XYZ file of C-alpha atoms in Angstrom:
433
model
C 2.269 -9.187 -10.499
C -1.112 -7.697 -9.382
C -1.028 -5.699 8.312
C 1.412 -2.666 7.802
C 0.825 0.814 8.588
C 2.661 4.049 9.214
C 2.347 7.820 9.440
C 4.277 10.283 7.326
C 5.109 12.695 10.689
C 7.011 14.919 7.990
C 4.664 15.014 5.363
C 6.529 13.646 4.206
C 31.866 -20.188 -6.458
C 30.281 -21.233 -9.557
C 27.708 -23.730 -9.329
C 29.909 -26.937 -10.617
C 29.911 -30.204 -8.058
C 27.166 -28.379 -6.714
C 28.858 -25.482 -4.563
C 26.171 -22.974 -3.122
C 26.934 -19.994 -4.989
C 24.709 -17.806 -3.312
C 23.140 -17.480 -0.165
C 19.386 -15.808 0.869
C 21.061 -12.950 3.315
C 21.800 -10.100 0.444
C 18.467 -11.008 -1.188
C 16.737 -10.699 2.565
C 18.480 -7.409 3.153
C 17.259 -5.858 -0.224
C 13.557 -7.187 0.354
C 13.686 -5.758 3.481
C 14.515 -2.246 2.212
C 12.556 -2.038 -0.879
C 9.388 -3.056 1.304
C 9.879 -0.514 4.165
C 7.935 2.368 5.277
C 10.763 4.329 3.266
C 9.862 3.125 0.180
C 6.125 4.528 0.311
C 5.273 1.320 -1.754
C 7.494 2.160 -4.397
C 4.730 4.161 -6.483
C 4.442 7.953 -7.554
C 3.295 8.721 -4.245
C 6.040 10.868 -2.393
C 8.604 9.909 -5.208
C 8.600 6.356 -3.579
C 9.601 4.891 -7.071
C 12.224 7.273 -7.364
C 13.440 6.369 -3.833
C 13.821 2.916 -4.975
C 15.389 3.397 -7.974
C 18.064 5.257 -5.947
C 18.569 2.496 -3.909
C 18.827 -0.237 -7.099
C 21.284 2.235 -8.463
C 23.513 2.029 -5.688
C 23.738 -1.832 -5.727
C 24.647 -1.315 -9.532
C 27.580 1.163 -8.568
C 28.562 -1.208 -5.761
C 28.978 -4.716 -7.574
C 31.016 -2.231 -10.723
C 28.274 -2.407 -13.268
C 28.670 -0.437 -16.340
C 25.620 1.784 -17.191
C 24.441 2.608 -20.991
C 24.923 6.467 -20.216
C 26.026 8.977 -17.911
C 23.950 6.812 -15.278
C 21.922 4.056 -14.943
C 18.435 5.721 -15.404
C 16.410 5.583 -18.596
C 13.945 8.265 -18.095
C 10.069 7.881 -19.383
C 7.040 9.273 -18.025
C 3.371 8.069 -18.227
C -0.264 8.710 -16.615
C -0.592 7.664 -13.031
C -2.599 9.353 -9.953
C -0.841 10.516 -6.738
C -2.831 9.944 -3.456
C -1.067 12.054 -1.087
C -1.924 13.685 2.390
C -4.686 13.305 4.885
C -6.984 9.811 4.138
C -9.683 9.263 6.333
C -13.013 6.911 6.737
C -15.084 7.192 9.837
C -18.360 5.808 10.792
C -19.331 7.799 13.909
C -16.327 7.758 15.977
C -14.784 4.790 14.678
C -11.830 5.326 11.959
C -11.728 2.822 9.327
C -8.386 0.984 8.667
C -6.946 1.732 5.215
C -5.841 -1.579 3.540
C -7.740 -3.624 5.744
C -11.086 -2.228 6.155
C -11.759 -0.233 2.744
C -9.559 0.591 -0.319
C -9.742 3.172 -2.531
C -9.812 2.504 -6.070
C -6.863 4.231 -7.377
C -8.506 6.501 -10.150
C -11.125 8.329 -7.236
C -11.999 11.674 -7.439
C -10.665 13.232 -4.284
C -13.532 13.902 -1.195
C -13.208 16.159 1.770
C -16.463 15.618 3.437
C -17.022 15.939 7.420
C -20.647 14.699 7.476
C -21.764 13.115 4.148
C -25.309 11.298 3.593
C -25.200 7.713 2.311
C -28.545 5.847 0.677
C -28.474 2.160 0.366
C -29.074 -0.363 -2.296
C -28.033 -3.913 -3.472
C -26.393 -5.376 -6.289
C -29.119 -7.596 -6.986
C -31.364 -4.673 -7.050
C -29.399 -2.525 -9.454
C -29.569 -5.636 -11.720
C -33.454 -5.690 -12.537
C -34.192 -3.384 -15.706
C -35.453 -0.007 -14.270
C -34.129 -0.111 -10.937
C -31.670 2.033 -11.719
C -33.578 5.146 -12.419
C -36.010 4.300 -10.029
C -33.537 4.814 -7.543
C -31.702 7.889 -8.285
C -35.556 9.641 -8.968
C -36.243 8.238 -5.334
C -33.166 10.207 -4.286
C -32.669 12.899 -7.038
C -33.330 16.146 -4.264
C -29.488 14.807 -2.746
C -28.139 12.123 -4.359
C -25.500 14.806 -6.084
C -24.268 15.014 -2.372
C -24.511 11.732 -1.542
C -22.362 8.318 -1.575
C -24.231 5.394 -2.779
C -23.717 2.088 -0.729
C -23.917 -0.959 -2.908
C -24.392 -4.070 -0.554
C -22.876 -6.462 -2.857
C -24.970 -9.798 -2.544
C -21.814 -11.944 -4.138
C -24.720 -14.228 -5.422
C -22.443 -14.389 -8.918
C -25.461 -13.611 -11.247
C -24.389 -12.486 -14.491
C -26.576 -9.621 -14.173
C -24.719 -8.462 -10.953
C -21.379 -8.448 -11.918
C -22.048 -6.647 -15.338
C -23.434 -4.095 -13.221
C -20.814 -3.715 -10.650
C -18.059 -3.676 -13.341
C -19.559 -1.188 -15.033
C -19.179 1.081 -11.696
C -15.374 1.227 -12.792
C -15.913 3.174 -15.573
C -18.734 5.531 -14.825
C -20.824 6.677 -12.482
C -24.666 5.644 -13.189
C -26.268 7.668 -10.417
C -24.403 11.339 -10.470
C -23.678 10.837 -6.723
C -20.183 12.053 -5.380
C -18.825 8.572 -5.186
C -19.622 4.966 -4.818
C -18.922 2.348 -1.768
C -19.304 -1.534 -2.591
C -19.817 -3.325 0.718
C -18.427 -6.873 0.388
C -16.799 -9.614 2.602
C -13.393 -9.283 1.501
C -11.326 -6.509 -0.110
C -10.711 -6.651 -3.944
C -6.585 -6.828 -4.938
C -5.525 -3.167 -5.450
C -4.708 -2.073 -8.939
C -3.109 0.963 -10.453
C -3.889 0.549 -14.373
C -7.369 1.055 -14.519
C -8.958 4.741 -15.711
C -12.384 5.539 -15.742
C -14.303 6.818 -18.747
C -15.158 9.510 -16.368
C -13.370 10.945 -13.421
C -15.771 12.616 -11.348
C -16.303 10.588 -8.579
C -15.148 8.442 -5.871
C -15.225 4.008 -6.179
C -14.504 3.203 -2.614
C -14.587 -0.927 -1.465
C -15.589 -1.724 2.471
C -16.140 -4.958 4.558
C -19.682 -4.501 4.588
C -20.039 -5.912 8.139
C -18.762 -2.231 9.167
C -22.208 -0.931 7.854
C -24.404 -3.407 9.206
C -26.310 -0.839 11.158
C -26.677 1.454 8.278
C -25.550 4.815 9.188
C -27.176 8.064 7.510
C -24.011 9.644 7.504
C -19.854 9.185 7.440
C -17.342 11.162 7.032
C -14.642 10.860 3.969
C -11.172 12.828 3.460
C -9.140 11.892 1.147
C -6.553 13.899 -1.882
C -5.856 12.302 -5.262
C -4.039 13.639 -7.843
C -3.846 13.213 -11.465
C -0.341 13.508 -13.139
C 2.064 12.586 -15.797
C 4.253 10.898 -13.850
C 8.369 11.088 -14.456
C 9.836 7.682 -14.130
C 12.591 5.794 -14.840
C 13.899 2.046 -15.696
C 17.253 1.160 -14.466
C 19.429 -0.628 -16.693
C 23.107 -1.790 -16.137
C 25.070 -4.335 -17.498
C 28.611 -6.733 -17.481
C 30.118 -6.771 -20.629
C 31.397 -10.124 -21.724
C 34.670 -11.531 -22.212
C 34.680 -12.576 -25.566
C 31.140 -12.154 -27.240
C 30.575 -8.604 -25.798
C 27.816 -7.518 -28.602
C 25.587 -10.661 -27.504
C 23.343 -10.352 -24.514
C 22.077 -12.836 -21.528
C 19.522 -10.228 -19.834
C 17.626 -10.428 -16.216
C 14.818 -8.333 -15.780
C 12.280 -7.376 -12.349
C 9.777 -4.699 -12.204
C 10.663 -2.528 -9.093
C 7.697 -0.248 -8.705
C 4.453 -1.383 -6.551
C 1.239 -0.171 -5.793
C 2.415 2.955 -3.694
C 0.592 4.375 -0.736
C -2.727 5.205 0.771
C -2.146 8.595 1.741
C -0.170 9.678 4.614
C -2.361 6.496 6.311
C -0.860 3.162 5.013
C 1.326 1.620 1.993
C 1.971 -1.510 0.208
C 4.602 -2.904 1.022
C 5.356 -5.110 -2.537
C 7.645 -7.815 -0.642
C 6.784 -10.776 -2.737
C 5.928 -8.538 -5.469
C 7.913 -7.614 -6.388
C 10.889 -6.427 -3.909
C 11.805 -10.680 -3.969
C 12.262 -10.528 -7.867
C 14.901 -7.190 -7.990
C 16.361 -8.832 -5.106
C 17.386 -11.624 -7.085
C 18.169 -9.822 -9.842
C 20.859 -8.029 -8.114
C 21.981 -11.038 -6.561
C 22.475 -12.249 -9.792
C 24.728 -9.290 -10.630
C 27.002 -9.377 -8.096
C 27.248 -13.074 -8.624
C 27.937 -12.369 -12.475
C 30.307 -9.189 -11.508
C 32.648 -11.989 -9.628
C 32.419 -14.650 -12.597
C 32.653 -12.898 -15.581
C 30.670 -14.532 -18.575
C 31.587 -15.037 -22.128
C 28.267 -12.834 -23.178
C 27.205 -9.335 -22.150
C 24.752 -9.931 -19.130
C 22.305 -6.793 -18.747
C 20.336 -6.175 -15.618
C 17.225 -3.870 -16.074
C 14.992 -3.183 -13.388
C 11.207 -1.767 -14.880
C 8.876 0.935 -13.420
C 5.457 0.868 -14.487
C 5.025 -2.661 -14.541
C 1.901 -2.289 -12.319
C 0.299 0.283 -14.649
C 0.544 -2.119 -17.056
C 4.362 -3.272 -18.184
C 5.092 0.492 -19.357
C 8.806 0.518 -18.522
C 9.157 -2.593 -20.509
C 7.303 -1.597 -23.284
C 9.066 1.582 -23.498
C 12.446 -0.092 -23.362
C 11.334 -2.296 -26.445
C 10.494 0.765 -28.102
C 13.252 2.705 -26.957
C 16.337 -0.238 -26.836
C 19.466 0.454 -25.222
C 21.177 -3.001 -26.754
C 19.830 -4.586 -29.773
C 16.935 -6.712 -29.466
C 17.764 -8.841 -31.854
C 21.131 -9.275 -29.787
C 19.853 -10.984 -26.868
C 20.163 -14.780 -26.620
C 17.569 -14.978 -23.781
C 15.384 -12.797 -21.542
C 14.771 -13.961 -18.128
C 12.565 -12.140 -16.004
C 11.623 -12.712 -12.327
C 8.676 -11.798 -10.624
C 7.579 -13.238 -7.275
C 9.908 -14.848 -5.666
C 9.316 -16.070 -2.250
C 8.648 -19.546 -1.669
C 8.609 -21.873 -3.800
C 7.732 -25.258 -1.997
C 5.718 -26.401 -4.771
C 8.995 -25.271 -7.249
C 8.241 -22.615 -10.061
C 6.458 -21.873 -13.301
C 7.917 -20.977 -16.088
C 5.807 -18.645 -18.537
C 6.512 -18.703 -22.524
C 8.466 -21.891 -21.799
C 7.645 -23.954 -24.846
C 8.148 -22.245 -28.179
C 10.737 -22.844 -30.323
C 13.245 -20.287 -29.054
C 12.652 -21.286 -25.437
C 11.835 -24.713 -24.946
C 15.605 -25.949 -25.536
C 15.995 -24.075 -22.479
C 13.123 -25.331 -20.725
C 14.320 -28.743 -21.132
C 17.844 -27.706 -19.740
C 16.656 -26.468 -16.297
C 14.345 -29.484 -16.176
C 17.209 -31.414 -16.468
C 19.302 -29.993 -14.090
C 17.085 -29.721 -11.293
C 15.996 -33.087 -11.832
C 19.771 -33.918 -11.350
C 20.507 -31.784 -8.384
C 17.081 -32.047 -6.753
C 16.416 -28.184 -6.401
C 13.224 -28.292 -6.547
C 10.093 -30.809 -6.482
C 8.862 -29.731 -9.707
C 9.218 -27.347 -12.769
C 6.051 -26.423 -14.493
C 5.651 -24.342 -18.069
C 3.002 -22.476 -19.452
C 1.844 -20.690 -22.649
C 3.026 -17.185 -23.186
C 1.127 -14.221 -21.643
C 1.395 -10.293 -21.080
C 1.333 -10.781 -17.351
C 4.831 -9.463 -16.655
C 7.640 -7.763 -18.272
C 8.731 -10.383 -20.624
C 5.869 -10.052 -22.516
C 6.734 -7.132 -25.070
C 10.353 -8.801 -25.356
C 9.146 -12.498 -26.650
C 7.955 -10.689 -29.589
C 11.681 -10.306 -30.040
C 13.710 -12.692 -28.788
C 13.796 -15.587 -26.279
C 11.740 -14.774 -23.772
C 10.754 -16.258 -20.263
C 9.168 -15.276 -16.777
C 9.947 -17.379 -13.884
C 7.694 -17.219 -10.457
C 7.270 -19.606 -7.659
C 4.438 -22.229 -6.681
C 3.728 -22.814 -3.160
C 5.580 -21.505 0.301
C 5.500 -19.151 2.183
C 4.824 -15.031 1.319
C 1.934 -12.779 2.082
C -0.563 -11.291 0.573
C -1.079 -10.394 -3.399
C -2.189 -6.577 -4.074
C -2.228 -5.691 -0.402
C -0.813 -4.209 3.261
C -0.034 -7.684 4.089
C 2.609 -8.503 1.125
C 5.402 -8.057 4.110
C 9.146 -8.529 4.406
C 8.312 -10.607 7.519
C 5.988 -12.928 5.658
C 8.521 -13.759 2.808
C 9.873 -17.329 2.881
C 13.251 -17.789 1.554
C 14.002 -21.085 2.462
C 14.062 -21.964 -0.958
C 15.979 -18.999 -2.701
C 19.477 -20.472 -2.237
C 18.297 -23.542 -4.465
C 16.150 -21.300 -6.689
C 19.120 -18.661 -8.002
C 21.397 -21.427 -7.725
C 19.498 -23.646 -10.549
C 18.998 -20.115 -12.926
C 22.864 -19.535 -12.674
C 23.688 -23.329 -13.183
C 20.668 -23.517 -16.224
C 22.464 -20.439 -17.665
C 26.073 -21.590 -17.480
C 25.149 -24.905 -19.212
C 22.812 -23.717 -21.622
C 25.393 -21.029 -23.369
C 28.420 -22.944 -21.797
C 29.900 -19.808 -19.670
């Protein structure tokens, strides 16, 4: 919220007296499954998010949760790109590793060229007045059928940053694509759409192009589509006040795959949050609360909070009946405590004070920090209608962020029991459950 490769061979008790309520066993099993190759990165490629939604739905059924309709799904659709099939970038006989050596922007127009010319320039050169037109004029005979390689000098000048940002919206060269060479790959995103869809934008580690090859081989497919997806929604009916809700949420989608070569596991972001919410669902199914408790698993978060926004526009429960909305995103680690976003409003500060006091009394975590509201996860649109917070961890063991290294084996769950018990005890205390 924001080292794995694969081949697709087929081409497809409560907390009173400090009793530990939950352990990390279930969470680990869920994180491992959701971040496995079988989920294809939980994006739209190969139906990965649908497979993940079915898995979550099965867990809801296992925990005897109620559905708001005939099943646990709330269908919705949104624009997306689907990158499936063969994916190769070769320099001579050396094939580069997707996610490790290169990153293809989600919107990139497909290329299938066994031998494509490479034209070289630098970001500093392109930042000078008239340099772009001079470069285009120099290569006008073959630029339309070439790849332009830009070595990012990373000097940090405003002119260079402006130019490099501009090529994410349009191709000023008229080439088949643009490759940006830099020391580290940028984090992958799925929410950007260019003004023009007629070129590929690829980032590579610049050391791979230190010999300035005249030709390279590029093959990948990419398809724009209206993607049919779904939120997964379930609840437990309250024993006394059934029409008021406490809501826990997590987004289950991630960045999908890079053709049939690699995928983004998304263990920390956000299989861990899904695991925590499912763990809470299991707990409250066994310890029936006074208020109803809903468990919402959103799609399309990585594409721009699409699933959660859709729910607020098409609510399955009255938004003014939500007493507290707790969103969990990135829940591994926690050696340094947790951060609570939107913690200091008139609606949320009393709960923030409660969870801080309980943490201090029980010595669960080193610290709890608060910060102002931001549109950085699925709590945001709910915060306009009800008390809504977003919890994520600070410090500790977890993998990369929006890259192929966010795997299950890099997820630290040493603090998981303390964090999940802190949330349960705080909710039960605050709402006198």
